[in-house]
Tab-separated table of C-alpha atoms and ligand atoms in Angstrom:
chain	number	residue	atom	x	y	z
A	828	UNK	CA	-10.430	-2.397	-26.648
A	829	UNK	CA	-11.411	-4.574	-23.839
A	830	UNK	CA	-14.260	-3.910	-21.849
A	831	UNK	CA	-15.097	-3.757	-17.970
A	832	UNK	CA	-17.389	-6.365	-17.488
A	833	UNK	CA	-20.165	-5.898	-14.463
A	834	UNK	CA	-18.991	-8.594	-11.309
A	835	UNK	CA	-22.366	-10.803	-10.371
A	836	UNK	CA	-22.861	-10.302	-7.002
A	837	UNK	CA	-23.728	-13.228	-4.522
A	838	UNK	CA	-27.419	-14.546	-4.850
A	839	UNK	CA	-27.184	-14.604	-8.598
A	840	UNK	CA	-28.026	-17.988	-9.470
A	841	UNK	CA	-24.580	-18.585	-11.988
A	842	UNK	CA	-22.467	-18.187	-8.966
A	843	UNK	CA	-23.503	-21.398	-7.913
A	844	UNK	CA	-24.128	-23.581	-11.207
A	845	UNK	CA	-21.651	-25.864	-12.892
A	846	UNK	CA	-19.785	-24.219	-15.927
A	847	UNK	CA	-19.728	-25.759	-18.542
A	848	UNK	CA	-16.630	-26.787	-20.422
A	849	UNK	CA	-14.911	-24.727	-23.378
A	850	UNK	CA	-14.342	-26.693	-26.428
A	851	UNK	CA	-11.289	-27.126	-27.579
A	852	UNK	CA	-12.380	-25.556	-31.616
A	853	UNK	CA	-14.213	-22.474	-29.534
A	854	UNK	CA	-10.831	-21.455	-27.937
A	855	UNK	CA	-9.258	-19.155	-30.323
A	856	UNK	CA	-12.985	-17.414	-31.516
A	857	UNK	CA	-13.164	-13.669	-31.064
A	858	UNK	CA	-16.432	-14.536	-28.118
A	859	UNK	CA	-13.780	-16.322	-26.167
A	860	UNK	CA	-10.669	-14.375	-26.573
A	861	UNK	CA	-12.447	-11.009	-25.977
A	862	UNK	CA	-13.890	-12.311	-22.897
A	863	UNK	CA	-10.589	-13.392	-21.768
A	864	UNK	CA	-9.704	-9.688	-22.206
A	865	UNK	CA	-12.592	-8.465	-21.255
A	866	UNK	CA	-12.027	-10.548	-17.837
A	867	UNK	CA	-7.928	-9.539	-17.749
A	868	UNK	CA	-9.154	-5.967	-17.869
A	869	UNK	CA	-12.041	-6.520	-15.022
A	870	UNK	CA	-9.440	-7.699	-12.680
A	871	UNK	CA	-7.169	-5.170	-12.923
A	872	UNK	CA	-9.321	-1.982	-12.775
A	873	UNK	CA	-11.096	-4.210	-9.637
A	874	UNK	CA	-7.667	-4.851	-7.863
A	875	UNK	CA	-8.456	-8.289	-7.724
A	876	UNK	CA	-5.787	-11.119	-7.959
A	877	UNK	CA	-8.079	-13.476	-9.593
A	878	UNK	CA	-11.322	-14.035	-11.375
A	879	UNK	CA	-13.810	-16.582	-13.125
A	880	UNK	CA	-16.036	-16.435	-15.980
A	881	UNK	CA	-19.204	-16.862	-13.776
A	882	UNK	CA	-18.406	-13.690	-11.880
A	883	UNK	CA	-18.803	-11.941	-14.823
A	884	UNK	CA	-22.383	-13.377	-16.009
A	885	UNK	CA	-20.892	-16.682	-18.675
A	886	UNK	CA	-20.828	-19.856	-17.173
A	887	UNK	CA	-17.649	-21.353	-18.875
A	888	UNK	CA	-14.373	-22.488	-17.573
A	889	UNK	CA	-12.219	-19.612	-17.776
A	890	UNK	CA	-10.283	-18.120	-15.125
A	891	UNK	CA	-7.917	-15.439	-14.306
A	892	UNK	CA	-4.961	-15.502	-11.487
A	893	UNK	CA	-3.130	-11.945	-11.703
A	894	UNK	CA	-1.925	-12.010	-8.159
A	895	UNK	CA	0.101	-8.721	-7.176
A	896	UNK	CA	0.708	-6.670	-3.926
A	897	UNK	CA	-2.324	-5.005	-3.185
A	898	UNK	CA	-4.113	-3.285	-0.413
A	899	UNK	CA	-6.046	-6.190	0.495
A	900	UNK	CA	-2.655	-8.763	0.169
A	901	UNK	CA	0.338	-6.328	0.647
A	902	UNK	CA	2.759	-10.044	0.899
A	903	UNK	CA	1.138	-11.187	-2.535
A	904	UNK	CA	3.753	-12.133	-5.317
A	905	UNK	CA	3.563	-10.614	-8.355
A	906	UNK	CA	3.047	-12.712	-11.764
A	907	UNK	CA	2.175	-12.213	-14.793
A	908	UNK	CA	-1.860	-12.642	-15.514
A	909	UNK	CA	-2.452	-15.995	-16.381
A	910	UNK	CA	-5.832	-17.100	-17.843
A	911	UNK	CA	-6.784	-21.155	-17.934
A	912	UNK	CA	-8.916	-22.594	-20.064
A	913	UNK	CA	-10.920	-25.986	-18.396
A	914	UNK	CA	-8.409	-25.929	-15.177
A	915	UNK	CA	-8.681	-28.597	-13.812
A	916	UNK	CA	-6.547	-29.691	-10.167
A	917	UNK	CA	-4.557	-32.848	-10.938
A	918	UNK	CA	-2.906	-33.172	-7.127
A	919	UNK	CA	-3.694	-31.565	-3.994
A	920	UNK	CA	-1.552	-31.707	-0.639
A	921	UNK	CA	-2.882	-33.271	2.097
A	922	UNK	CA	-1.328	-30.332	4.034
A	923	UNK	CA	-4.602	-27.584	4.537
A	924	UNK	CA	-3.638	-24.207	5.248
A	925	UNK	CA	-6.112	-20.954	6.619
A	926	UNK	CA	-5.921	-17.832	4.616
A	927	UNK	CA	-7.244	-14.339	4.459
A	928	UNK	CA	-9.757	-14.515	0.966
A	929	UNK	CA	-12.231	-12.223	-0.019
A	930	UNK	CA	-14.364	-12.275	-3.464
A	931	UNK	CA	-15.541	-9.675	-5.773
A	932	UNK	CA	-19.084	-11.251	-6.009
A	933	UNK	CA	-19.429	-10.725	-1.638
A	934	UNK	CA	-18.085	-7.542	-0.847
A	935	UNK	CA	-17.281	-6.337	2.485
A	936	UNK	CA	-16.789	-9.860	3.829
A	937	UNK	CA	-13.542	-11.775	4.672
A	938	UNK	CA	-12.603	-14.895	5.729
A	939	UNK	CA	-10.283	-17.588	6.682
A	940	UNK	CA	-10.338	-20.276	4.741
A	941	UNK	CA	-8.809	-23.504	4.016
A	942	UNK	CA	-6.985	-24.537	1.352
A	943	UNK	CA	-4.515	-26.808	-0.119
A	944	UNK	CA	-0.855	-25.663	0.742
A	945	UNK	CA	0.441	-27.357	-2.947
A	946	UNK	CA	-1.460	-28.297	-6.018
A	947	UNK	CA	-1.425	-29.654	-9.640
A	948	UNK	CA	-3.074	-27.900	-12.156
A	949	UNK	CA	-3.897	-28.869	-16.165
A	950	UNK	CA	-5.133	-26.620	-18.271
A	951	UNK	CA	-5.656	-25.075	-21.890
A	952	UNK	CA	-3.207	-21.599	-22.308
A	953	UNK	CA	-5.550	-18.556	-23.650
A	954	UNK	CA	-4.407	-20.006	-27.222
A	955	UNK	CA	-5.039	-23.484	-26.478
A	956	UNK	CA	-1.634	-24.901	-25.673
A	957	UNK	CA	-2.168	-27.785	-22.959
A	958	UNK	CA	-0.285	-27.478	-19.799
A	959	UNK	CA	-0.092	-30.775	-17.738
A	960	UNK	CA	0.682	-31.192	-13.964
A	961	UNK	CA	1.798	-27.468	-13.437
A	962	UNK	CA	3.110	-27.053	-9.641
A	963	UNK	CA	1.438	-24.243	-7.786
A	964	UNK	CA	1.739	-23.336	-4.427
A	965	UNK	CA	1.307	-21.071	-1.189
A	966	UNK	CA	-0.894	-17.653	-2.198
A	967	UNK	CA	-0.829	-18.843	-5.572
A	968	UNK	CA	-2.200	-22.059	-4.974
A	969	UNK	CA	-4.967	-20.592	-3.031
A	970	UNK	CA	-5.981	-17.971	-5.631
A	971	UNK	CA	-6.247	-20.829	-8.472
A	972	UNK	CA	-8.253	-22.447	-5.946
A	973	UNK	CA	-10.566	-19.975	-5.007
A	974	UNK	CA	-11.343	-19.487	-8.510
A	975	UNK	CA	-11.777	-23.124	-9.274
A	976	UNK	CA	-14.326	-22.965	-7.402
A	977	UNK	CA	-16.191	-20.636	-8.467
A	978	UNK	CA	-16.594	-23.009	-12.027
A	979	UNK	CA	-18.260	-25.560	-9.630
A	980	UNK	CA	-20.446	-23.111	-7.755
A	981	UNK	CA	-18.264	-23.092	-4.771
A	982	UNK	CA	-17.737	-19.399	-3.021
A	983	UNK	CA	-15.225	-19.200	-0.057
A	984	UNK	CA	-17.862	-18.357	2.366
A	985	UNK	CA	-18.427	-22.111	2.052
A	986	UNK	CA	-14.690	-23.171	3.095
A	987	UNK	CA	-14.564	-20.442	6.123
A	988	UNK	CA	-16.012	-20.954	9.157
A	989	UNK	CA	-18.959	-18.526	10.285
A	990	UNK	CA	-16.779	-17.526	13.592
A	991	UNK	CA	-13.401	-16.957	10.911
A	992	UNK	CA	-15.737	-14.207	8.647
A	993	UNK	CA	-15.127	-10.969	9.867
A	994	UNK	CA	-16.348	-7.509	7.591
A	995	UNK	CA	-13.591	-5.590	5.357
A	996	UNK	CA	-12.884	-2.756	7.927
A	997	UNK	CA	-11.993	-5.120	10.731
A	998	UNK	CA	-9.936	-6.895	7.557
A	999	UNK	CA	-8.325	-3.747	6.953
A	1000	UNK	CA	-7.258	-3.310	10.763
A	1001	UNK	CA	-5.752	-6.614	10.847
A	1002	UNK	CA	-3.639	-5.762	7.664
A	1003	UNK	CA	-2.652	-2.049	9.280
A	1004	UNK	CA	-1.815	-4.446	12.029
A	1005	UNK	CA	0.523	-7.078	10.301
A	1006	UNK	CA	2.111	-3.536	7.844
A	1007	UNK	CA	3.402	-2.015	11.218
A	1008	UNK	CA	4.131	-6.030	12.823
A	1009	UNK	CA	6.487	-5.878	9.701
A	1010	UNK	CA	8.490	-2.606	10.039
B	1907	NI	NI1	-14.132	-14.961	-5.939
């Protein structure tokens, strides 16, 4: 049975270290593929749409996009979880575009941020199948982003401006605002 793991919060130190790479012969080990369970299972009870193995205390290069509706992103597609071992972004647009992001390590704070509109991502399946040059793009693109980052220490605080970081209950009246925009 997976397990829910306990989400870092900002100010621990792992946040912002380097993970280290998985190696290829520790992919399929029970530490790594309960962990990648452990993390599936994390993100869902946490209606998150994506998270990294830092946020969860192990500084390795495993990450999580599960993006679905949810409160936070009503417009957010809906895929199937997919977990990447070593991602690594092969192209990025020059195109930048703002979005709403918020993080389970900083809650109560959202911001606009900027990110690449397309990019290119290689990386290990759960299993250890390489995938090479996969296209990503719009809210997608941002998620895998986001949680790129978060292997090289990066939070989105960083890519947000102070003025564009606004608290969770203003966040929440611009989404009531953009629900109603919509109907
Ligand atoms: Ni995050």
């Amino acid at each position: 049975m997976p397990r829910l793991l306990q989400v870092v919060q900002l100010g621990n130190p792992i946040l912002r270290r380097e993970a280290d790479e998985v190696r290829n012969a520790n992919v399929n080990t029970a530490v790594i593929q309960e962990l990648i369970d452990d993390m599936l299972a994390t993100c869902e009870e946490s209606g998150g749409v994506g998270i990294a193995a830092p946020q969860v205390g192990l500084s390795v290069r495993i990450i999580i996009v599960a993006s679905k509706p949810t409160p936070a992103y009503p417009r957010a597609p809906t895929i199937k979880p997919v977990a990447m071992i070593n991602p690594k972004i092969t192209m990025k647009s020059e195109n930048l575009e703002t979005g709403w992001e918020g993080c389970m390590s900083i809650p109560g704070l959202r911001g606009n941020a900027g990110r690449h509109k397309t990019i290119k991502l290689s990386y290990l399946t759960r299993f250890g199948a390489p995938i090479t040059d996969e296209a990503w793009g719009g809210f997608l693109a941002r998620v895998a982003q986001h949680e790129v980052d978060h292997l090289d220490g990066i939070m989105f605080t960083d890519r947000t401006h102070p003025l564009e970081l606004i608290s969770e209950k203003e966040y929440q009246k611009l989404v009531a605002s953009w629900i109603s925009v919509a109907k």
